[in-house]
Coordinates of C-alpha atoms in Angstrom, one line a residue:
X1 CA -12.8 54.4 171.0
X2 CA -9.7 56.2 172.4
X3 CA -7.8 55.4 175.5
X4 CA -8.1 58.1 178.5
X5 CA -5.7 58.4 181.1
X6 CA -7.6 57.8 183.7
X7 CA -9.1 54.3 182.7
X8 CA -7.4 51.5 184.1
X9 CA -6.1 48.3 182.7
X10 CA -7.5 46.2 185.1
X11 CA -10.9 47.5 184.6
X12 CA -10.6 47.4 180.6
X13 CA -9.8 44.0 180.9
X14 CA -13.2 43.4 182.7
X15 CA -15.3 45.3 180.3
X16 CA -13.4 42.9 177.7
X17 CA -12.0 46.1 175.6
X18 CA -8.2 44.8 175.4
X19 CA -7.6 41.3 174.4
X20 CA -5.6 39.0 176.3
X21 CA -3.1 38.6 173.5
X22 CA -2.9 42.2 172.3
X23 CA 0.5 44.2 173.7
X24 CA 0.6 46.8 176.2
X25 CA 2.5 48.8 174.2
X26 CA 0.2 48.9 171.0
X27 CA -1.2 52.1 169.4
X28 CA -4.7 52.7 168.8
X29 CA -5.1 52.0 165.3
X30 CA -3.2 48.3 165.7
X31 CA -6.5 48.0 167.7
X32 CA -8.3 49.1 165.2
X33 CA -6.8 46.7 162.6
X34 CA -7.5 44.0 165.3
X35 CA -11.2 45.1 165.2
X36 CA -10.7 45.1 161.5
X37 CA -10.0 41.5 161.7
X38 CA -13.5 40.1 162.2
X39 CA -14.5 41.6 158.8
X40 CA -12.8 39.6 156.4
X41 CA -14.0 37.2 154.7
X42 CA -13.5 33.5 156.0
X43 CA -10.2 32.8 153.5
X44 CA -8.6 36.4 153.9
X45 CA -8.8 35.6 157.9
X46 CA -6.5 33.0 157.0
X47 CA -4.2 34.0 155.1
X48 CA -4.0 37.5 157.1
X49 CA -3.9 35.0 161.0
X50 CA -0.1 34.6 160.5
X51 CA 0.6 38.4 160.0
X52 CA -1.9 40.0 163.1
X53 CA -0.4 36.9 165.1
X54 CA 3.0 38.5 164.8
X55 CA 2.0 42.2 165.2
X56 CA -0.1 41.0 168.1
X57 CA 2.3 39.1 170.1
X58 CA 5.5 39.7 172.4
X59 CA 7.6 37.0 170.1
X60 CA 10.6 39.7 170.1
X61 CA 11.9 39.4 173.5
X62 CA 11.8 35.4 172.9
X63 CA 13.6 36.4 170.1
X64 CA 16.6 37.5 171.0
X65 CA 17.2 35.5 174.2
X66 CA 16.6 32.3 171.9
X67 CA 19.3 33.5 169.6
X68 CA 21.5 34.9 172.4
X69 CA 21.3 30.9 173.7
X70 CA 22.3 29.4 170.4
X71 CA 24.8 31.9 170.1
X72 CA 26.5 29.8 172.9
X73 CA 29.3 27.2 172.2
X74 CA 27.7 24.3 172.7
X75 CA 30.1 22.6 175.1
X76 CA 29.5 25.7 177.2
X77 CA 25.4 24.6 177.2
X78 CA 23.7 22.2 179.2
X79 CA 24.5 18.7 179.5
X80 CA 22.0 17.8 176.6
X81 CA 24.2 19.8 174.2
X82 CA 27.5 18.2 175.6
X83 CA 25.9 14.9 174.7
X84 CA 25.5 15.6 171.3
X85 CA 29.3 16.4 171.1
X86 CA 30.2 13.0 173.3
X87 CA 27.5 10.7 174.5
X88 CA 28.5 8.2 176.4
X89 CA 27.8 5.3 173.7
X90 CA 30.0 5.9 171.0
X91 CA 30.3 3.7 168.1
X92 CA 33.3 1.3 167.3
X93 CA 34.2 3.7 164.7
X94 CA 33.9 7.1 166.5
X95 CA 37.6 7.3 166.5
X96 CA 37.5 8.3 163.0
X97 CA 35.9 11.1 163.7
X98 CA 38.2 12.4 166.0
X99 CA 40.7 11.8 163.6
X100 CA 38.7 13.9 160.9
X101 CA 38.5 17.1 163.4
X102 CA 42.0 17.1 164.6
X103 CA 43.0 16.9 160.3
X104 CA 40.1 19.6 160.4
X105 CA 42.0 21.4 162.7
X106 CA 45.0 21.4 161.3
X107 CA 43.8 22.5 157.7
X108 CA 42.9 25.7 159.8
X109 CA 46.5 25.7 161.3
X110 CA 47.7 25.8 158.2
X111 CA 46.3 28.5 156.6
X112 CA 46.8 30.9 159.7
X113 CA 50.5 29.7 159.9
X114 CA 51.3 30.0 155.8
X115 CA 50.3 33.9 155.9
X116 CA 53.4 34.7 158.1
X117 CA 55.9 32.0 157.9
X118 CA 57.0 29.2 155.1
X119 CA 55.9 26.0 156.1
X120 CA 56.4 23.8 153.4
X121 CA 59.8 23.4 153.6
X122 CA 61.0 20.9 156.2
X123 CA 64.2 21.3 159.0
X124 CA 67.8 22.3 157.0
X125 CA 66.4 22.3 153.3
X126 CA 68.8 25.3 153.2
X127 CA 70.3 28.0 155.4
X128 CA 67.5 29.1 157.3
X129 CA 65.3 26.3 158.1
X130 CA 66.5 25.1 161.2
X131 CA 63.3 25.5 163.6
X132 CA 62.6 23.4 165.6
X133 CA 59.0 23.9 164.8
X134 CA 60.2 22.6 161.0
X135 CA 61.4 19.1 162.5
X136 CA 59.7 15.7 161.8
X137 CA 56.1 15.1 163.6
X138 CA 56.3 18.6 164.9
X139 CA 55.5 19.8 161.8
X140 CA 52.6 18.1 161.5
X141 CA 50.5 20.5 163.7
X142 CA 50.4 22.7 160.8
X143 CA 51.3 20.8 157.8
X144 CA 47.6 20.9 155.8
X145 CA 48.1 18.6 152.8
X146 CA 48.7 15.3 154.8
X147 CA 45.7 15.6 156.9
X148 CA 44.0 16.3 153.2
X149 CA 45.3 12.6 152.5
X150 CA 43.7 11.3 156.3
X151 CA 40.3 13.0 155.1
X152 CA 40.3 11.2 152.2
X153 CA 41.4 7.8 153.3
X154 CA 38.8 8.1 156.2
X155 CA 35.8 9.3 153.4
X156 CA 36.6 6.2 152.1
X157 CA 36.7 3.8 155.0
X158 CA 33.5 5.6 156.1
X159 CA 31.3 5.7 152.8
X160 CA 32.4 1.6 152.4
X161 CA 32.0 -0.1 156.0
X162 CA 28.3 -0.3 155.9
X163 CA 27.7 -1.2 152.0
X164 CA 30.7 -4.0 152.8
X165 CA 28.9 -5.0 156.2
X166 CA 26.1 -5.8 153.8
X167 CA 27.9 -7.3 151.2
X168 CA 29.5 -9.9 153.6
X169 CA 25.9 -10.0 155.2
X170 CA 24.6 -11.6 151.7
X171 CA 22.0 -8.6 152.0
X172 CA 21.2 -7.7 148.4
X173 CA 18.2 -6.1 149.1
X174 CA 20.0 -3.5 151.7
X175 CA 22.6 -3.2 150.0
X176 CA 20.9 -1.7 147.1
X177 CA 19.3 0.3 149.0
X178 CA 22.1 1.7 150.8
X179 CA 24.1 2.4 147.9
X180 CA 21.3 4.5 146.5
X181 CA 20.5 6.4 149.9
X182 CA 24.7 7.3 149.6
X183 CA 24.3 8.2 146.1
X184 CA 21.3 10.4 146.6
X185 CA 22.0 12.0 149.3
X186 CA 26.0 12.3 148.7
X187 CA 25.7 15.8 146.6
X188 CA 23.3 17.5 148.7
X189 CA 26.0 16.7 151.7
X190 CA 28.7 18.1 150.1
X191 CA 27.2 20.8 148.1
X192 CA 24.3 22.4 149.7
X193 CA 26.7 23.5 153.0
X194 CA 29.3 25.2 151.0
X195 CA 26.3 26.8 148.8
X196 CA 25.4 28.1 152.2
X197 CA 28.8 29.0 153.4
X198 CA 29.8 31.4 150.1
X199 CA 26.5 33.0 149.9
X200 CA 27.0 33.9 153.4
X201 CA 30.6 35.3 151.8
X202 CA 29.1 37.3 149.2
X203 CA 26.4 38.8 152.4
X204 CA 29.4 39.5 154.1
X205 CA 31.3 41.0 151.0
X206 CA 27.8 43.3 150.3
X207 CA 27.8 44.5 153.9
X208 CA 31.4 45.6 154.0
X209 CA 32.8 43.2 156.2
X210 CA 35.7 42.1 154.0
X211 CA 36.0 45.8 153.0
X212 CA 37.1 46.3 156.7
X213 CA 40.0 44.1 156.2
X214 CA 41.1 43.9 152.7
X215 CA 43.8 46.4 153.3
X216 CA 45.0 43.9 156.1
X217 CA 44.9 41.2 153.8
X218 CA 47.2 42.0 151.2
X219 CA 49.4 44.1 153.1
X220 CA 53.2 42.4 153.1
X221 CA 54.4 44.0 156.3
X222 CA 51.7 41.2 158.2
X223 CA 51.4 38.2 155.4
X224 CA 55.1 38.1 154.9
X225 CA 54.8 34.9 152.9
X226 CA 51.3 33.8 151.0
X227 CA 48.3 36.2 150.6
X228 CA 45.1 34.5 150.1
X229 CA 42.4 36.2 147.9
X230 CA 40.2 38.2 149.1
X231 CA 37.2 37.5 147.5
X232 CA 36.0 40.9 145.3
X233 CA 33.3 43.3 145.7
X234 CA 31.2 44.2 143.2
X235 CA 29.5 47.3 142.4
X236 CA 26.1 45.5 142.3
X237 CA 24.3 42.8 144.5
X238 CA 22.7 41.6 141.1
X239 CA 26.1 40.8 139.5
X240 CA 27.6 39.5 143.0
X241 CA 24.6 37.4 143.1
X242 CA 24.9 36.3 139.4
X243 CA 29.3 35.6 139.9
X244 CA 27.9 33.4 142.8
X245 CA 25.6 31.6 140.9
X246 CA 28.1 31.1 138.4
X247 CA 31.3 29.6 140.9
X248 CA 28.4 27.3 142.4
X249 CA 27.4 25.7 138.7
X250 CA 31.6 25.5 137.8
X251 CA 31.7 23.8 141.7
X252 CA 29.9 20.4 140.5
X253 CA 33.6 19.7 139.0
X254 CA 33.3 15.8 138.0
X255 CA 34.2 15.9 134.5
X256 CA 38.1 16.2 134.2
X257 CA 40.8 15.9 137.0
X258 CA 42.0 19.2 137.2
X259 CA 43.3 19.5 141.0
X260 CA 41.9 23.0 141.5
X261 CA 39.1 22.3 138.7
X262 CA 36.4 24.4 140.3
X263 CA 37.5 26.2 142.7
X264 CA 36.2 29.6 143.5
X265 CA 37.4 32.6 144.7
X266 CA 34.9 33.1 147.4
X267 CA 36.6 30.9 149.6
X268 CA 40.2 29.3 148.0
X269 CA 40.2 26.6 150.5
X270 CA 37.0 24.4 149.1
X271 CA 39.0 22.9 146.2
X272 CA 38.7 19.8 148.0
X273 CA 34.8 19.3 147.9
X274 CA 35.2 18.3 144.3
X275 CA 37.7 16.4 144.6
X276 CA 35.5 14.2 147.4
X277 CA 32.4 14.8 145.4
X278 CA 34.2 12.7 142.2
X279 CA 36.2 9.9 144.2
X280 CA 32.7 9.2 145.8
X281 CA 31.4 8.4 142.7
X282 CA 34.1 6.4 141.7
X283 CA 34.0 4.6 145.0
X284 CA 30.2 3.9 144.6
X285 CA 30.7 2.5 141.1
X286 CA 33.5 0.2 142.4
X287 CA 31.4 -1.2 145.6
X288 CA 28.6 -1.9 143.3
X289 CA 30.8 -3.6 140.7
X290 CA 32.5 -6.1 143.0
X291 CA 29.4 -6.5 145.1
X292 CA 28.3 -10.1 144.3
X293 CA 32.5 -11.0 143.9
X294 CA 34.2 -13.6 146.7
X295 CA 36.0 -11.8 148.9
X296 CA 39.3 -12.9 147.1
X297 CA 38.5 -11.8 144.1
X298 CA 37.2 -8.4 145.1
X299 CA 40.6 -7.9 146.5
X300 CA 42.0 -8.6 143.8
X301 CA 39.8 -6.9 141.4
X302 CA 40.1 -3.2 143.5
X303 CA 44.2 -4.0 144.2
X304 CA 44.0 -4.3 140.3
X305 CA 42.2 -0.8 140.0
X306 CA 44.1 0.6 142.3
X307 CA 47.2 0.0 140.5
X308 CA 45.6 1.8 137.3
X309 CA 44.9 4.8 139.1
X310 CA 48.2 4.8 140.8
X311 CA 49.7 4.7 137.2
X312 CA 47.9 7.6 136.6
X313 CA 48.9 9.9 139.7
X314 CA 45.3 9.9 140.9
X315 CA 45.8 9.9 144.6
X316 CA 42.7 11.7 145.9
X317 CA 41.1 8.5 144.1
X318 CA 43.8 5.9 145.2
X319 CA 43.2 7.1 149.1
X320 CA 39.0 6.5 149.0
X321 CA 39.9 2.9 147.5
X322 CA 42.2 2.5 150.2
X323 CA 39.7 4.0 152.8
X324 CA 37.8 1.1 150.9
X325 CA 40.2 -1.8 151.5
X326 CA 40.5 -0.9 155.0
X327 CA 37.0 -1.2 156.3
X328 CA 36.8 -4.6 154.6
X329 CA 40.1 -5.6 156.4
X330 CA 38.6 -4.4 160.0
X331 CA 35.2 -6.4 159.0
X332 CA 37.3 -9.5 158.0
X333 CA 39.1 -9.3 161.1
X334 CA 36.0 -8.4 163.8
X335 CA 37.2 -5.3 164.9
X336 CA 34.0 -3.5 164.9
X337 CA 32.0 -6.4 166.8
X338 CA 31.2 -5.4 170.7
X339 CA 28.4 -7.3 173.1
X340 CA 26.2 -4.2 172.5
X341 CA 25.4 -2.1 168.8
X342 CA 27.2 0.8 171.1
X343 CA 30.4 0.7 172.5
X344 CA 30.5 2.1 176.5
X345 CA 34.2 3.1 176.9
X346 CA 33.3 4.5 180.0
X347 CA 32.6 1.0 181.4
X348 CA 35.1 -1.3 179.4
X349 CA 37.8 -2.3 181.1
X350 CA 41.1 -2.3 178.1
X351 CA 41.5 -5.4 176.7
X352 CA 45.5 -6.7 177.8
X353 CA 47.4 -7.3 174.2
X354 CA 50.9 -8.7 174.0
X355 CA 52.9 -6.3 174.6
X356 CA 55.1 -7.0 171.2
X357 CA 51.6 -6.2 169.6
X358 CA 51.3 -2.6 171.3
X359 CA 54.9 -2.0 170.2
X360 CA 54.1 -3.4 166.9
X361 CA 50.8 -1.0 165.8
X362 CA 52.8 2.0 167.7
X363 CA 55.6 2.0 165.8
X364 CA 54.2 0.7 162.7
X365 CA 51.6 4.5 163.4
X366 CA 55.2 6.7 163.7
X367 CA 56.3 5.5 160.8
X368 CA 52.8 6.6 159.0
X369 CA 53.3 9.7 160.9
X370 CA 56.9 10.2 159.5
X371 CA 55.8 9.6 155.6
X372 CA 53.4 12.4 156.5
X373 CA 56.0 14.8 157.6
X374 CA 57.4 14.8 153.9
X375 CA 57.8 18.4 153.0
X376 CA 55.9 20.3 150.6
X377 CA 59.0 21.6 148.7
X378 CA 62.7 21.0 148.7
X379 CA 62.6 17.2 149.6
X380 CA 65.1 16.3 147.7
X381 CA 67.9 18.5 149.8
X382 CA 66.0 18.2 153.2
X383 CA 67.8 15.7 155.6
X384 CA 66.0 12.4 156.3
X385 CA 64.7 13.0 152.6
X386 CA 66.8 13.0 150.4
X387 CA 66.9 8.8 149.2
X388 CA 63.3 8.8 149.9
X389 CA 62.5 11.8 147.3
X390 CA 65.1 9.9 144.5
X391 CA 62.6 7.0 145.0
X392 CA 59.5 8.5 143.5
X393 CA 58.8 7.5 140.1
X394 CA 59.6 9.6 137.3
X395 CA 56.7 9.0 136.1
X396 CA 54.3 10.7 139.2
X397 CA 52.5 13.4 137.2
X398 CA 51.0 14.7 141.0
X399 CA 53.0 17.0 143.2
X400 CA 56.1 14.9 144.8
X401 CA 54.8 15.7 148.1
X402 CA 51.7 13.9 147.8
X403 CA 53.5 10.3 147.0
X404 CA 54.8 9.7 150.5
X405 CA 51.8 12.0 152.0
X406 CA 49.2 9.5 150.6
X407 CA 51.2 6.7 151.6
X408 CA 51.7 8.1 155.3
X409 CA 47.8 8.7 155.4
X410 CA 47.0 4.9 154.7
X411 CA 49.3 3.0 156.7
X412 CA 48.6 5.7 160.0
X413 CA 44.9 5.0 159.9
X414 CA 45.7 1.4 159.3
X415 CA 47.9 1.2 162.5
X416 CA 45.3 3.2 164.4
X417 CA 42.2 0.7 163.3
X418 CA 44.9 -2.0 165.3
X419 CA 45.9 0.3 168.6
X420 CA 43.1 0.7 171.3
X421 CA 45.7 3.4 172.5
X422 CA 45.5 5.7 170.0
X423 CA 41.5 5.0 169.3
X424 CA 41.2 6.3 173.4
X425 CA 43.1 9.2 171.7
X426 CA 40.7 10.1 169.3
X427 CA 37.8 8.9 171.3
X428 CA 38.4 12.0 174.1
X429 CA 36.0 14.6 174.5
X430 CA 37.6 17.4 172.5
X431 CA 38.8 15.3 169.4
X432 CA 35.5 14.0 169.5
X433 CA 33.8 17.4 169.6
X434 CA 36.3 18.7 166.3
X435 CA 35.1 15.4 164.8
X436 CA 31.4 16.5 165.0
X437 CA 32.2 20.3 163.9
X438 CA 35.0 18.9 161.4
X439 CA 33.0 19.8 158.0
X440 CA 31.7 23.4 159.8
X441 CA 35.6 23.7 160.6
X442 CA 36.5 23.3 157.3
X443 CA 34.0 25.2 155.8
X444 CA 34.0 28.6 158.1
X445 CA 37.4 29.1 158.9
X446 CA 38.2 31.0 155.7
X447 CA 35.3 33.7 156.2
X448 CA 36.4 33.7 160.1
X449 CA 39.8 34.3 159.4
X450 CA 39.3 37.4 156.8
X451 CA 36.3 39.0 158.5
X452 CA 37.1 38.8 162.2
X453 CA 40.6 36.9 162.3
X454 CA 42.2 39.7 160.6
X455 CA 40.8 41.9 163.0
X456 CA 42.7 40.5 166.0
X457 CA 46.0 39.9 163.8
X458 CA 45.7 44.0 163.3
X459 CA 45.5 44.6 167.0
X460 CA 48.3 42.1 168.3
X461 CA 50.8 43.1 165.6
X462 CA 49.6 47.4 166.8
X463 CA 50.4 46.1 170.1
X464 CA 53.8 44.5 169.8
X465 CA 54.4 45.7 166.4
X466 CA 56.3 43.7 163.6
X467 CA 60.0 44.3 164.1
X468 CA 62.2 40.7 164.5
X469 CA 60.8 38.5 167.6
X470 CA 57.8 40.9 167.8
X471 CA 56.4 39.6 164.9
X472 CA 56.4 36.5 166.4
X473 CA 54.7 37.7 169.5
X474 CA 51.9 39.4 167.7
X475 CA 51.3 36.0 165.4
X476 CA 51.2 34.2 168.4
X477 CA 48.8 37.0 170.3
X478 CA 46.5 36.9 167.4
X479 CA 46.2 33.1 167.8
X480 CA 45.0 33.4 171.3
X481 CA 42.0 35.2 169.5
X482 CA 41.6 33.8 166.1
X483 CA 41.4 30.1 167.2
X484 CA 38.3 30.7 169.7
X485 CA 37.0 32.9 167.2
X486 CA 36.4 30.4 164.3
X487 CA 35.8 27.6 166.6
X488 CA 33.0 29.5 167.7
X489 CA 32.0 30.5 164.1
X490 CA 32.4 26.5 163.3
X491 CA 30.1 25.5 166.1
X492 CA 27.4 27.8 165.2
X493 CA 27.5 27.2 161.4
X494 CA 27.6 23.0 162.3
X495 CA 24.2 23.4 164.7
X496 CA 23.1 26.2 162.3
X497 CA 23.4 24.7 158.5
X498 CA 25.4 21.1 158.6
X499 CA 23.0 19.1 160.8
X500 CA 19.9 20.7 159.5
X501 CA 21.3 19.5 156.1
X502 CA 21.9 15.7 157.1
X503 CA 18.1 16.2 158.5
X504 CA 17.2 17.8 155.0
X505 CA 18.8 14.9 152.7
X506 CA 17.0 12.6 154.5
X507 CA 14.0 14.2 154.4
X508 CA 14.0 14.7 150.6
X509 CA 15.5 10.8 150.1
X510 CA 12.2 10.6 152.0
X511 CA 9.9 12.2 149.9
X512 CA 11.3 10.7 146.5
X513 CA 12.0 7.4 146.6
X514 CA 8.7 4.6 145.8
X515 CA 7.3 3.5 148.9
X516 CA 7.5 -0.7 149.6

């Protein structure tokens, strides 16, 4: 039957010839398929209902204002969204992940700051470092490699305070099974978001979009001190594809100690993921080796191991076994306990502490601050460094910068576990909200920066051009665009990939292990 002009919809409708569920803007033979429909057989109707569903029904629209929604930064959503950045019960160890997002934060600093300027050297190592940006503290808003040693002192702390809670608990049984849950599921954490995050670098590279800015990218009259690779293009997706596949396998890097041992060229700034991915392991083994050990004597037994791997210049290692030591120092000493399993810091009132105490903790937290500030190169001529360089052993195989670095790292987070102030710090509603898009942070703001960062860099420097101060005016210009832009890319890439995966390894631990 054909449609005629003159026939309307309302009286089609009552002689039943258009289903309810069939578009207005359908052509006759999508009818005719729909007619088609009722003569299949029984198991083709079922496997063809997904397909005439689709063609049959206005999902498009839906579509598109569903994805324009999540497109949204989700502190701009509703106040369901802004709860899952900050509810209002946080636990007694949220602080820590504040702390994680602001050393998230400034990993990203650091990388948009090294393109232009040299950062690693600290104030008057030389003629011509005497900004004030370069002073002690100050530095540290841009100065990646110590919050490196923060993330690795807090992955420690974090994967050890519940298998220690346990172990003081005298609960075998949970322990063992929390162990294995951490062990199971620690790969698939680490692994399957940055699997995510390059392939979405090599659809990028296929569609052009690092094409549009690789001329940018290497160009010396804008990245006036370290160009990052830009990853290549290749002539085929196949072999793209295949290159992928092959950086992914060499990522699993847990069999020497290589400090850049697997990192690819898809995105230079994941050498760390290994690095965690190994020191996990080793922290796992050491939990489960001192278990059923006095408290004494596992403190003794790790200070033992840790001495052996600070022998051997393994920091990454040395800062999880510190992270280790920590959280059983803060369950010795009750800091975690509250009245309730949450903690309401909207409703506590701050508990009064001597004030030789606050003094104590703050200053004790400056001085970890200060070790952090060591400079990445030319310590040994930089003022306020000099005796401290001539005191690292000659026999520190690691880069020099990462003896006082590490050490900074430790005793900062141990001074902050002490100082309610500096928890309220970390406990605010932005740190908190880095904390939660921390690993997204980490993960996107390569891509960010060389697909659409270096975008806005091109416009602010064609704006106030690149001669003397200008320079500085167009870095600063792109800023103003660049950080919104991979915060933004962060956000979506953390609700998108890195909560669906903590979902996903729990689902899969799910499906494995033997049901009690």
């Amino acid at each position: 039957m054909s449609r005629s002009s003159h026939h309307s919809p309302h009286r089609e409708e009552k002689l039943e010839l258009l289903a309810k569920h069939v578009s207005d803007v359908e052509s006759d033979s999508d009818i005719f398929e729909e007619k088609a429909r009722f003569s299949l057989t029984p198991s083709r109707r079922i496997l063809t209902a997904p397909w005439i569903y689709a063609r049959s029904t206005s999902w498009r629209p839906l579509l598109l204002l569903r994805l324009g929604v999540f497109l949204i930064p989700s502190f701009l959503q509703g106040r369901h969204a802004r709860e899952q950045i900050r509810p209002a019960h946080l636990s007694p160890t949220a602080y820590l992940d504040g702390m994680r997002g602001l050393a998230a934060l400034v990993v990203f600093f650091c990388h948009y700051f090294y393109q232009a300027f040299i950062i690693a050297e600290g104030w008057g190592a030389g003629e011509t470092n005497y900004h004030l940006l370069k002073l002690p503290f100050i530095r540290l808003f841009y100065q990646g490699p110590p919050a490196v040693c923060l993330f690795f002192v807090i992955s420690g702390y974090a994967l050890s305070y519940r298998p220690l809670k346990l172990v003081r608990s005298r609960a075998p049984a949970d322990l063992a099974t929390a162990i294995s849950s951490l062990v199971f599921r620690r790969g698939i954490r680490l692994y399957l978001p940055t699997a995510i995050s390059t392939l979405l670098i090599v659809c990028l590279l296929r569609v052009g979009a690092y094409e549009w800015t690789r001329e940018f990218a290497t160009d010396r009259t804008y990245m006036k001190n370290v160009v990052e690779t830009h990853p290549p293009r290749m002539e085929f997706a196949s072999d793209q594809l295949l290159d992928w596949a092959k950086h992914m396998y060499r990522f699993v890097h847990v069999f020497d100690w290589n400090q850049f041992g697997g990192s690819t060229h898809y995105d230079v700034h994941l050498w760390t993921i290994p690095v965690e991915f190994r020191c996990s392991l080793y922290l796992f083994l050491v939990l489960i080796g001192t278990a059923r050990l006095q408290a004494k004597f596992r403190f003794t037994i790790v200070g033992g191991i840790m001495w052996f791997v600070y022998s051997h210049s393994r920091w990454g290692l040395l800062l999880f076994l510190c992270g280790m030591v920590l959280a059983e120092m803060d369950l010795i000493r009750g800091a975690h306990k509250t009245s309730s399993p949450d903690l309401l810091l909207c409703k506590l009132a701050p508990v009064r502490r001597p004030r030789w105490k606050r003094l104590f903790w703050a200053g004790l937290a400056l001085v970890g601050l200060y070790l952090m500030c060591q400079p990445d190169l030319k310590g040994n001529i930089t003022p306020g460094w000099v005796w401290l360089h001539s005191q690292i052993p000659i026999w520190w195989r690691a880069d020099p910068y990462r003896y006082y670095q590490s050490l900074g790292a430790v005793v900062f987070a141990y001074a902050v576990g002490h100082s309610p102030s500096w928890q309220a710090f970390f406990n605010t509603a932005p740190v908190q909200y880095l904390g939660k898009i921390s690993y997204a942070l980490y993960l996107m703001h390569g891509p960010a920066l060389h697909c659409i960062g270096y975008h806005w860099e091109r416009m602010a420097y064609a704006i106030t051009g690149v001669d003397g101060y200008w320079y500085n005016v167009g870095f600063v210009l792109g800023a103003v665009f660049c950080i919104p832009t991979v915060v933004w890319c962060a956000d979506i890439f953390w609700r998108a990939v890195d909560i669906p995966t903590v979902k996903f390894a729990k689902w899969v631990e799910s499906k494995c292990i033997v049901q009690a």
